[in-house]
Coordinates of C-alpha atoms in Angstrom, one line a residue:
V1 CA 157.3 64.3 113.5
S2 CA 160.8 64.6 114.9
E3 CA 162.9 61.4 115.3
K4 CA 163.0 62.0 119.1
E5 CA 159.2 62.2 119.3
L6 CA 157.3 59.2 120.7
A7 CA 153.7 58.4 120.0
L8 CA 152.0 57.0 123.1
L9 CA 148.5 55.9 124.2
A10 CA 147.2 56.0 127.8
C11 CA 144.1 54.1 128.9
G12 CA 141.8 54.0 132.0
D13 CA 140.3 51.0 133.8
V14 CA 140.3 48.0 131.4
E15 CA 138.4 45.8 133.9
G16 CA 139.0 42.7 131.8
K17 CA 137.6 44.1 128.6
F18 CA 140.8 43.3 126.7
D19 CA 139.1 42.6 123.3
I20 CA 137.3 46.0 123.3
L21 CA 140.6 47.8 124.2
F22 CA 142.9 46.0 121.8
N23 CA 140.4 46.2 118.8
R24 CA 140.1 49.9 119.4
V25 CA 143.9 50.3 119.5
Q26 CA 144.3 48.3 116.3
A27 CA 141.7 50.5 114.6
I28 CA 143.6 53.7 115.8
Q29 CA 146.9 52.3 114.6
K30 CA 145.4 51.5 111.1
K31 CA 144.1 55.0 110.8
S32 CA 147.0 57.0 112.5
G33 CA 150.0 54.8 112.2
N34 CA 151.8 52.9 114.9
F35 CA 152.2 54.0 118.5
D36 CA 155.2 53.1 120.6
L37 CA 153.5 52.1 123.9
L38 CA 150.2 51.7 125.7
L39 CA 150.2 52.7 129.3
C40 CA 147.2 51.4 131.4
V41 CA 146.2 52.9 134.8
G42 CA 143.4 51.8 137.1
N43 CA 142.0 48.3 137.2
F44 CA 143.5 46.2 134.4
F45 CA 141.7 43.0 135.4
G46 CA 138.0 42.7 136.2
S47 CA 136.7 40.6 139.1
T48 CA 135.1 38.0 136.8
Q49 CA 135.8 37.6 133.0
D50 CA 138.8 35.2 133.1
A51 CA 138.1 33.5 129.8
E52 CA 139.1 36.5 127.8
W53 CA 142.4 36.9 129.7
E54 CA 143.2 33.2 129.3
E55 CA 143.4 33.7 125.5
Y56 CA 146.0 36.4 125.9
K57 CA 147.9 34.5 128.6
T58 CA 148.2 31.4 126.4
G59 CA 149.1 33.3 123.3
I60 CA 145.9 32.5 121.3
K61 CA 145.4 36.3 121.1
K62 CA 148.2 38.9 121.3
A63 CA 148.1 42.6 122.3
P64 CA 148.9 44.7 119.1
I65 CA 151.2 47.0 121.0
Q66 CA 153.7 46.9 123.9
T67 CA 151.4 47.4 126.9
Y68 CA 152.5 48.4 130.4
V69 CA 150.1 48.0 133.3
L70 CA 149.8 49.0 137.0
G71 CA 149.1 46.4 139.8
A72 CA 146.0 45.5 141.8
N73 CA 143.7 48.0 143.5
N74 CA 141.7 45.4 145.3
Q75 CA 142.0 42.0 146.9
E76 CA 140.3 40.1 144.1
T77 CA 142.9 41.0 141.5
V78 CA 146.1 40.6 143.6
K79 CA 146.4 37.0 142.3
Y80 CA 147.3 38.2 138.7
F81 CA 150.4 40.0 139.9
Q82 CA 152.7 37.3 141.2
D83 CA 156.0 39.3 141.2
A84 CA 156.0 42.6 143.2
D85 CA 159.0 43.8 141.1
G86 CA 157.1 43.5 137.8
C87 CA 157.0 40.7 135.3
E88 CA 155.6 39.8 131.9
L89 CA 151.9 38.8 132.2
A90 CA 151.4 37.8 128.5
E91 CA 153.2 38.5 125.2
N92 CA 153.4 42.3 124.9
I93 CA 151.7 42.9 128.3
T94 CA 154.0 43.8 131.2
Y95 CA 153.3 44.6 134.8
L96 CA 155.6 47.4 135.8
G97 CA 155.7 46.6 139.5
R98 CA 154.7 48.1 142.8
K99 CA 156.6 51.3 142.3
G100 CA 159.7 52.6 140.6
I101 CA 161.0 54.2 137.4
F102 CA 160.8 52.8 133.9
T103 CA 163.4 54.4 131.6
G104 CA 162.8 53.7 127.9
S105 CA 165.8 53.3 125.5
S106 CA 164.7 56.7 124.2
G107 CA 165.4 58.3 127.5
L108 CA 161.7 58.7 128.4
Q109 CA 161.3 58.5 132.2
I110 CA 158.0 57.1 133.6
V111 CA 157.5 56.8 137.3
Y112 CA 154.8 54.4 138.4
L113 CA 153.0 53.7 141.7
S114 CA 150.5 50.7 141.8
G115 CA 147.5 50.3 144.1
T116 CA 145.5 52.6 146.4
E117 CA 146.5 54.7 149.4
S118 CA 146.8 53.0 152.8
L119 CA 147.8 54.6 156.0
N120 CA 147.5 51.4 158.0
E121 CA 150.2 48.9 158.8
P122 CA 150.7 46.2 157.5
V123 CA 149.9 47.6 154.1
P124 CA 147.7 45.4 152.0
G125 CA 149.2 43.8 148.8
Y126 CA 147.1 46.2 146.7
S127 CA 148.1 49.4 148.4
F128 CA 151.0 51.9 148.8
S129 CA 152.0 53.5 152.0
P130 CA 153.6 56.9 153.0
K131 CA 156.9 55.1 153.1
D132 CA 156.5 54.0 149.4
V133 CA 155.8 57.5 148.3
S134 CA 158.6 58.9 150.5
S135 CA 161.2 56.5 149.0
L136 CA 160.2 57.4 145.4
R137 CA 160.5 61.1 146.2
T138 CA 163.8 60.6 148.0
M139 CA 165.3 58.5 145.2
L140 CA 164.4 61.0 142.5
C141 CA 164.2 64.5 144.0
T142 CA 167.3 64.6 146.1
T143 CA 169.8 65.1 143.3
S144 CA 170.6 68.7 142.3
Q145 CA 170.1 68.0 138.6
F146 CA 166.5 66.7 139.1
K147 CA 164.1 68.8 137.0
G148 CA 161.1 66.4 136.9
V149 CA 159.9 63.3 135.1
D150 CA 158.1 62.8 131.8
I151 CA 155.2 60.7 132.9
L152 CA 153.6 59.7 136.3
L153 CA 151.2 56.8 136.4
T154 CA 149.0 56.2 139.4
S155 CA 145.6 54.6 139.7
P156 CA 144.0 57.0 142.2
W157 CA 143.5 60.7 141.4
P158 CA 145.6 63.1 143.4
K159 CA 143.5 64.9 146.0
Y160 CA 142.9 68.7 145.4
V161 CA 143.8 68.4 141.7
G162 CA 140.7 70.5 140.8
N163 CA 142.0 73.5 142.8
F164 CA 142.5 76.6 140.6
G165 CA 141.5 74.5 137.6
N166 CA 138.5 73.8 135.3
S167 CA 135.6 71.8 136.8
S168 CA 136.3 68.1 137.5
G169 CA 132.6 67.3 136.9
E170 CA 131.0 65.1 139.4
V171 CA 134.2 64.2 141.2
D172 CA 134.8 66.4 144.3
T173 CA 138.6 66.6 144.4
K174 CA 138.6 68.0 148.0
K175 CA 137.1 64.8 149.3
C176 CA 138.1 62.3 146.6
G177 CA 141.6 60.9 145.7
S178 CA 144.9 60.4 147.5
A179 CA 146.8 63.1 149.4
L180 CA 149.9 60.9 149.0
V181 CA 149.6 61.0 145.2
S182 CA 149.3 64.8 145.4
S183 CA 152.5 64.9 147.4
L184 CA 154.2 62.7 144.8
A185 CA 153.0 64.8 141.9
M186 CA 154.1 67.9 143.7
G187 CA 157.6 66.5 144.2
L188 CA 158.1 64.7 140.9
K189 CA 156.7 67.5 138.6
P190 CA 155.6 65.1 135.8
R191 CA 154.9 66.6 132.4
Y192 CA 151.9 64.2 132.2
H193 CA 150.1 62.5 135.0
F194 CA 147.5 59.8 134.3
A195 CA 145.0 58.3 136.7
A196 CA 141.7 56.4 136.7
L197 CA 139.3 54.6 139.1
E198 CA 136.6 57.4 139.0
K199 CA 134.9 56.1 135.8
T200 CA 135.1 59.6 134.2
Y201 CA 137.3 61.6 131.9
Y202 CA 138.8 64.8 133.2
E203 CA 141.6 66.8 131.4
R204 CA 142.7 69.4 133.8
L205 CA 144.1 72.7 132.5
P206 CA 147.9 72.6 132.6
Y207 CA 149.4 73.9 135.9
R208 CA 152.8 75.4 136.6
N209 CA 155.5 73.9 138.7
H210 CA 157.2 77.2 139.8
I211 CA 156.2 80.3 141.8
V212 CA 156.1 83.2 139.4
L213 CA 158.8 85.9 139.9
Q214 CA 160.3 83.9 142.7
E215 CA 161.6 80.8 140.9
N216 CA 163.0 80.1 137.4
A217 CA 160.4 78.9 134.9
Q218 CA 159.7 75.2 134.9
H219 CA 157.7 73.0 132.5
A220 CA 154.0 72.6 133.0
T221 CA 152.1 69.5 134.2
R222 CA 149.0 68.1 132.4
F223 CA 146.8 65.9 134.6
I224 CA 144.5 63.5 132.6
A225 CA 142.0 61.1 134.3
L226 CA 140.5 58.5 132.0
A227 CA 137.2 56.6 132.0
N228 CA 136.7 52.9 132.0
V229 CA 137.0 50.9 128.7
G230 CA 133.8 50.4 126.8
N231 CA 131.7 52.5 129.1
P232 CA 128.0 53.0 127.9
E233 CA 128.2 56.8 128.2
K234 CA 131.1 56.8 125.6
K235 CA 133.3 58.8 128.0
K236 CA 136.9 59.0 126.8
Y237 CA 139.0 56.0 128.0
L238 CA 141.9 56.2 125.5
Y239 CA 144.2 59.2 125.2
A240 CA 146.8 59.6 122.4
F241 CA 149.7 62.0 122.7
S242 CA 153.2 62.6 121.5
I243 CA 156.1 63.5 123.6
V244 CA 159.9 64.2 123.2
P245 CA 161.8 62.9 126.3
M246 CA 162.7 65.7 128.6
K247 CA 166.4 64.8 128.4
L248 CA 166.5 65.4 124.7
M249 CA 164.6 68.8 124.8
D250 CA 166.0 72.2 124.5
A251 CA 165.6 73.9 127.9
A252 CA 163.8 77.0 126.5
E253 CA 161.4 74.8 124.6
L254 CA 160.7 72.6 127.6
V255 CA 159.6 75.5 129.9
K256 CA 157.4 77.3 127.4
Q257 CA 154.1 78.1 129.2
P258 CA 150.8 77.3 127.6
P259 CA 148.3 80.2 127.4
D260 CA 145.7 78.5 129.6
I261 CA 148.2 77.6 132.4
T262 CA 146.9 77.8 136.0
E263 CA 148.5 77.8 139.5
N264 CA 149.7 74.6 141.0
P265 CA 146.7 72.9 142.7
Y266 CA 148.7 71.3 145.5
R267 CA 150.7 74.4 146.6
K268 CA 148.1 76.4 148.5
S269 CA 145.7 73.7 149.4
G270 CA 146.1 74.4 153.1
Q271 CA 146.8 70.7 153.5
E272 CA 150.3 70.8 152.1
A273 CA 152.0 71.0 155.5
S274 CA 150.2 67.9 156.7
I275 CA 150.8 66.1 153.4
G276 CA 154.5 66.9 153.7
K277 CA 154.8 65.7 157.3
Q278 CA 153.1 62.4 156.3
I279 CA 155.4 61.9 153.4
L280 CA 158.8 62.8 154.7
A281 CA 159.0 60.1 157.2
P282 CA 162.4 58.5 157.3
V283 CA 162.9 56.1 154.4
E284 CA 163.6 52.7 155.8
E285 CA 163.8 50.8 152.6
S286 CA 167.3 50.6 151.3
A287 CA 166.3 49.9 147.7
C288 CA 163.4 50.8 145.5
Q289 CA 162.0 48.7 142.8
F290 CA 163.0 49.6 139.2
F291 CA 161.6 48.2 136.0
F292 CA 163.2 49.3 132.8
D293 CA 162.5 49.0 129.1
L294 CA 164.2 46.1 127.5
N295 CA 165.5 45.7 124.0
E296 CA 163.4 42.8 122.7
K297 CA 166.4 40.8 121.6
Q298 CA 168.2 41.3 124.9
G299 CA 167.7 39.3 128.0
R300 CA 165.4 36.7 126.6
K301 CA 168.4 34.9 125.0
R302 CA 169.7 34.3 128.5
S303 CA 166.7 32.4 129.6
S304 CA 167.8 29.4 127.5
T305 CA 169.9 28.5 130.5
G306 CA 166.8 27.1 132.1
R307 CA 166.7 29.8 134.8
D308 CA 163.6 31.5 133.5
S309 CA 161.9 33.9 135.9
K310 CA 158.8 31.7 135.9
S311 CA 160.6 28.8 137.4
S312 CA 162.6 30.8 139.8
P313 CA 162.4 29.6 143.4
H314 CA 162.5 33.2 144.5
P315 CA 159.3 34.7 143.1
K316 CA 160.2 38.3 144.3
Q317 CA 163.5 38.5 142.6
P318 CA 163.6 38.2 138.9
R319 CA 163.6 41.5 137.1
K320 CA 164.4 42.4 133.5
P321 CA 167.7 44.0 132.9
P322 CA 167.2 47.8 132.5
Q323 CA 168.0 49.9 129.5
P324 CA 170.2 53.0 129.4
P325 CA 168.8 56.4 128.3
G326 CA 171.4 56.7 125.5
P327 CA 174.4 54.8 124.0
C328 CA 176.3 52.8 126.6
W329 CA 179.8 51.3 126.2
F330 CA 179.0 48.5 128.6
C331 CA 175.5 47.2 128.0
L332 CA 176.0 43.9 126.3
A333 CA 173.2 44.5 123.8
S334 CA 174.7 47.8 122.8
P335 CA 176.6 48.3 119.5
E336 CA 179.2 50.3 121.4
V337 CA 180.4 47.2 123.4
E338 CA 183.9 46.0 122.3
K339 CA 182.7 42.4 122.0
H340 CA 186.2 41.0 121.5
L341 CA 187.1 41.9 125.1
V342 CA 184.2 39.8 126.5
V343 CA 185.6 36.7 128.1
N344 CA 182.6 35.1 129.8
I345 CA 178.8 35.5 129.8
G346 CA 176.6 34.5 132.7
T347 CA 172.8 34.9 133.1
H348 CA 172.8 38.4 134.5
C349 CA 176.5 39.5 134.3
Y350 CA 179.5 39.1 132.0
L351 CA 183.3 39.4 132.3
A352 CA 185.4 41.5 130.0
L353 CA 189.1 42.4 130.0
A354 CA 189.7 46.0 131.0
K355 CA 190.7 48.3 128.2
G356 CA 194.2 49.5 129.0
G357 CA 194.4 47.1 132.0
L358 CA 196.9 47.4 134.8
S359 CA 197.9 43.8 133.9
D360 CA 197.1 41.3 131.2
D361 CA 194.4 39.7 133.4
H362 CA 192.8 42.8 134.8
V363 CA 189.1 42.0 134.4
L364 CA 185.7 43.7 134.8
I365 CA 182.5 42.2 136.2
L366 CA 179.6 44.0 134.4
P367 CA 175.8 43.6 134.6
I368 CA 174.3 42.6 131.2
G369 CA 171.5 45.1 131.8
H370 CA 172.0 48.8 132.5
Y371 CA 172.6 49.4 136.2
Q372 CA 174.6 52.3 137.4
S373 CA 176.0 50.9 140.7
V374 CA 176.1 47.9 143.0
V375 CA 173.5 49.6 145.2
E376 CA 170.9 49.5 142.3
L377 CA 171.4 45.8 141.5
S378 CA 168.4 43.5 141.9
A379 CA 168.9 40.4 144.2
E380 CA 169.6 37.9 141.4
V381 CA 172.2 40.1 139.8
V382 CA 174.0 40.6 143.2
E383 CA 174.0 36.8 143.6
E384 CA 175.8 36.3 140.3
V385 CA 178.2 39.2 140.9
E386 CA 179.2 37.4 144.2
K387 CA 179.6 34.1 142.3
Y388 CA 181.9 35.8 139.8
K389 CA 184.0 37.4 142.6
A390 CA 184.4 34.0 144.4
T391 CA 185.3 32.2 141.2
L392 CA 187.8 34.9 140.2
R393 CA 189.4 34.7 143.7
R394 CA 189.8 30.9 143.2
F395 CA 191.1 31.3 139.7
F396 CA 193.7 33.9 140.6
K397 CA 194.8 32.1 143.8
S398 CA 195.6 29.0 141.7
R399 CA 198.0 31.4 139.7
G400 CA 199.7 32.8 142.9
K401 CA 197.7 36.0 143.0
R402 CA 195.1 37.7 145.3
C403 CA 192.6 40.0 143.9
V404 CA 191.4 43.5 144.7
V405 CA 187.9 44.6 143.7
F406 CA 186.9 48.2 143.5
E407 CA 184.0 50.3 142.2
R408 CA 183.8 54.0 141.5
N409 CA 180.2 55.2 141.2
Y410 CA 181.0 58.7 140.1
K411 CA 181.0 60.1 136.6
S412 CA 180.3 56.6 135.3
H413 CA 177.0 55.4 133.7
H414 CA 177.3 51.6 133.9
L415 CA 178.5 49.6 136.8
Q416 CA 182.0 48.4 136.3
L417 CA 183.5 46.2 139.1
Q418 CA 187.3 46.3 138.5
V419 CA 189.0 43.1 139.5
I420 CA 192.8 43.5 139.7
P421 CA 195.0 40.5 140.5
V422 CA 198.2 41.2 142.6
P423 CA 200.9 38.6 142.9
I424 CA 200.9 37.2 146.4
S425 CA 204.8 37.5 146.5
C426 CA 204.4 41.2 145.7
S427 CA 202.4 42.4 148.8
T428 CA 200.2 41.3 151.7
T429 CA 196.6 42.3 152.0
D430 CA 197.6 44.6 154.8
D431 CA 200.1 46.3 152.5
I432 CA 197.3 46.9 150.0
K433 CA 195.0 48.2 152.6
D434 CA 197.7 50.6 154.0
A435 CA 198.4 51.8 150.5
F436 CA 194.8 52.8 150.0
I437 CA 194.5 54.5 153.4
T438 CA 197.8 56.3 153.0
Q439 CA 197.0 57.7 149.6
A440 CA 193.5 58.6 150.6
Q441 CA 194.9 60.6 153.6
E442 CA 197.4 62.4 151.3
Q443 CA 194.5 63.4 149.0
Q444 CA 192.2 64.3 151.9
I445 CA 189.8 61.5 151.0
E446 CA 188.0 59.9 154.0
L447 CA 188.2 56.2 153.4
L448 CA 186.3 54.3 156.1
E449 CA 186.5 50.7 157.0
I450 CA 183.1 49.1 156.9
P451 CA 182.1 45.8 158.6
E452 CA 183.1 42.8 156.6
H453 CA 179.7 41.3 156.2
S454 CA 177.9 44.6 155.8
D455 CA 175.9 45.2 152.6
I456 CA 176.9 48.3 150.7
K457 CA 173.1 48.9 150.1
Q458 CA 172.8 49.6 153.8
I459 CA 175.4 52.4 153.6
A460 CA 174.6 54.1 150.2
Q461 CA 171.3 55.0 148.7
P462 CA 170.6 54.5 145.0
G463 CA 172.0 57.6 143.2
A464 CA 174.6 58.4 145.8
A465 CA 178.2 58.8 144.5
Y466 CA 180.8 56.6 146.3
F467 CA 184.1 54.7 145.9
Y468 CA 184.6 51.3 147.5
V469 CA 187.4 48.6 147.7
E470 CA 187.1 45.0 148.7
L471 CA 190.1 43.0 149.7
D472 CA 190.6 39.2 149.4
T473 CA 190.0 38.9 153.1
G474 CA 186.5 40.4 152.7
E475 CA 187.6 43.7 154.4
K476 CA 186.0 46.7 152.7
L477 CA 186.9 50.4 152.5
F478 CA 184.3 53.0 151.6
H479 CA 184.3 56.7 150.7
R480 CA 181.1 58.8 150.1
I481 CA 181.9 61.2 147.3
K482 CA 180.6 64.7 148.0
K483 CA 182.1 66.7 145.2
N484 CA 185.4 66.1 143.3
F485 CA 187.0 62.7 143.3
P486 CA 190.2 61.7 141.4
L487 CA 188.8 59.4 138.6
Q488 CA 192.0 57.2 138.5
F489 CA 192.3 56.9 142.3
G490 CA 191.9 53.1 142.5
R491 CA 194.3 52.5 139.7
E492 CA 196.9 55.0 141.1
V493 CA 197.0 53.1 144.4
L494 CA 197.4 49.7 142.8
A495 CA 199.9 51.0 140.2
S496 CA 202.1 52.6 142.9
E497 CA 205.5 51.3 143.9
A498 CA 204.0 49.8 147.1
I499 CA 201.9 47.3 145.1
L500 CA 202.3 46.6 141.4
N501 CA 205.1 49.1 140.8
V502 CA 203.8 50.2 137.4
P503 CA 203.3 54.0 138.1
D504 CA 203.2 54.7 134.4
K505 CA 200.0 52.6 134.1
S506 CA 197.9 54.7 136.5
D507 CA 195.9 56.2 133.6
W508 CA 194.2 53.5 131.4
R509 CA 194.6 55.8 128.3
Q510 CA 198.3 55.4 128.5
C511 CA 198.0 51.6 128.5
Q512 CA 196.0 50.9 125.3
I513 CA 197.2 48.2 123.0
S514 CA 196.2 47.2 119.5
K515 CA 192.9 45.3 118.9
E516 CA 194.9 42.2 117.7
D517 CA 196.8 42.2 121.0
E518 CA 193.6 42.6 122.9
E519 CA 192.1 39.6 121.1
T520 CA 195.1 37.5 121.9
L521 CA 194.9 38.3 125.6
A522 CA 191.1 37.6 125.6
R523 CA 191.6 34.2 123.9
R524 CA 194.3 33.3 126.5
F525 CA 192.1 34.4 129.4
R526 CA 189.1 32.4 128.2
K527 CA 191.2 29.3 127.8
D528 CA 192.8 29.6 131.3
F529 CA 189.5 30.5 132.9
E530 CA 187.5 27.6 131.4
P531 CA 188.1 25.1 134.2
Y532 CA 186.6 27.6 136.7
D533 CA 183.6 28.6 134.5
F534 CA 180.5 28.1 136.6
T535 CA 178.2 29.1 133.6
L536 CA 179.0 25.7 132.1
D537 CA 177.4 23.8 135.0
D538 CA 173.8 24.2 133.8

């Protein structure tokens, strides 16, 4: 087994038979060694047996493996899923959320969609709508690098999945299943797609994701429907498989075609045009829900502040910090973080001195979990970012400085909000604004002024590249990056003669100092910042 290979289990409708499932998993692990995850599709809860669940919920019993589940498919079980964005239901049992992407620390990408199809408004709490499917597709499929995802989890079968394939038994896939799920599978090209709800096991022959001789070869998709746990007919409800995350695979290896491959069942169904029309309605939601894998040690430490998600007054907001697909210089739990530069740690964010800063007090606001940009932040992280910005403005003002905040979401993996103090005696806010606009014009960069109270999430979609500046008056300048963008643009403007007058510092690599000097600056900043430190208020 290669180091990159993950051993996973997928399971159909559990319907409250937790003991049967977890005893079976334990027996398999004894025999075959440990698995990394268990993914459950279909109905996890039954409509009655609550006594069994109570034992897991209270910790009397514990799932023997990290288990991820989809949400309710009917009104009776909605009550178990309090947080639409996903939450821990019991030790080792996590609800992924209504829809989104789960990225494991290994780089494995799992897209999930909870509930059953609904074309009516308002959408019931146990259903998904064309808009939900459209936003998932838009979020993932619109980047030119998108090749597909590793795993797709849905509860309903995709309609027409039996086309061109082996028999699906008693399930008529022309009448049964969800056309929205077919559209999602068509767009996302998962390597594995698991579903349930039909009380039967069906492993479809793998199908191709490209048109032969017209498109480059792409990886195959395997669709597997699973039966219900403990069914009397002994139909298969647990499926074991191993997978190397797509991101870590050699391209030629990934697109190897299995000998029994078939045509794509959704391509020539005759329904595709209407499916497409239904799906590609404009996406009104500005942000999609994400739930990511979490290092066990990370994140839980922070809840000692008493702001645990269970006691939050905003039940929709708490989300676990995500994990990067590989090493990250800025994830607080990562060994790559230069911990000596960290000057303050909150619940969801932390402050660190910039490496090679424009000044001794040039600081970064960074999320503790792995988020790529401000647009992707969950509500409670945004709230803490704003708190840090307001606190830093007060702190710098007391020292005769105003601060400029900028973000470059381009060729960067982890959100870094750069906060650069500028002496008030040195230039006015208008001077700073003019310097940005002038330099942008010289470099043919379209820098637009956006309304002061506008939310950047209304302007940029997750995944879009952009640069934005916020001045101490609340004025904001925004540029949507289409292709190339000078990486040091923000620094160059602030280092220019018009503002800080340190042109030699426009590239951070020219400004690096020894670790000892960095430690001295960090100690000094911590001491000066302490009177303003809101994290001590708890």
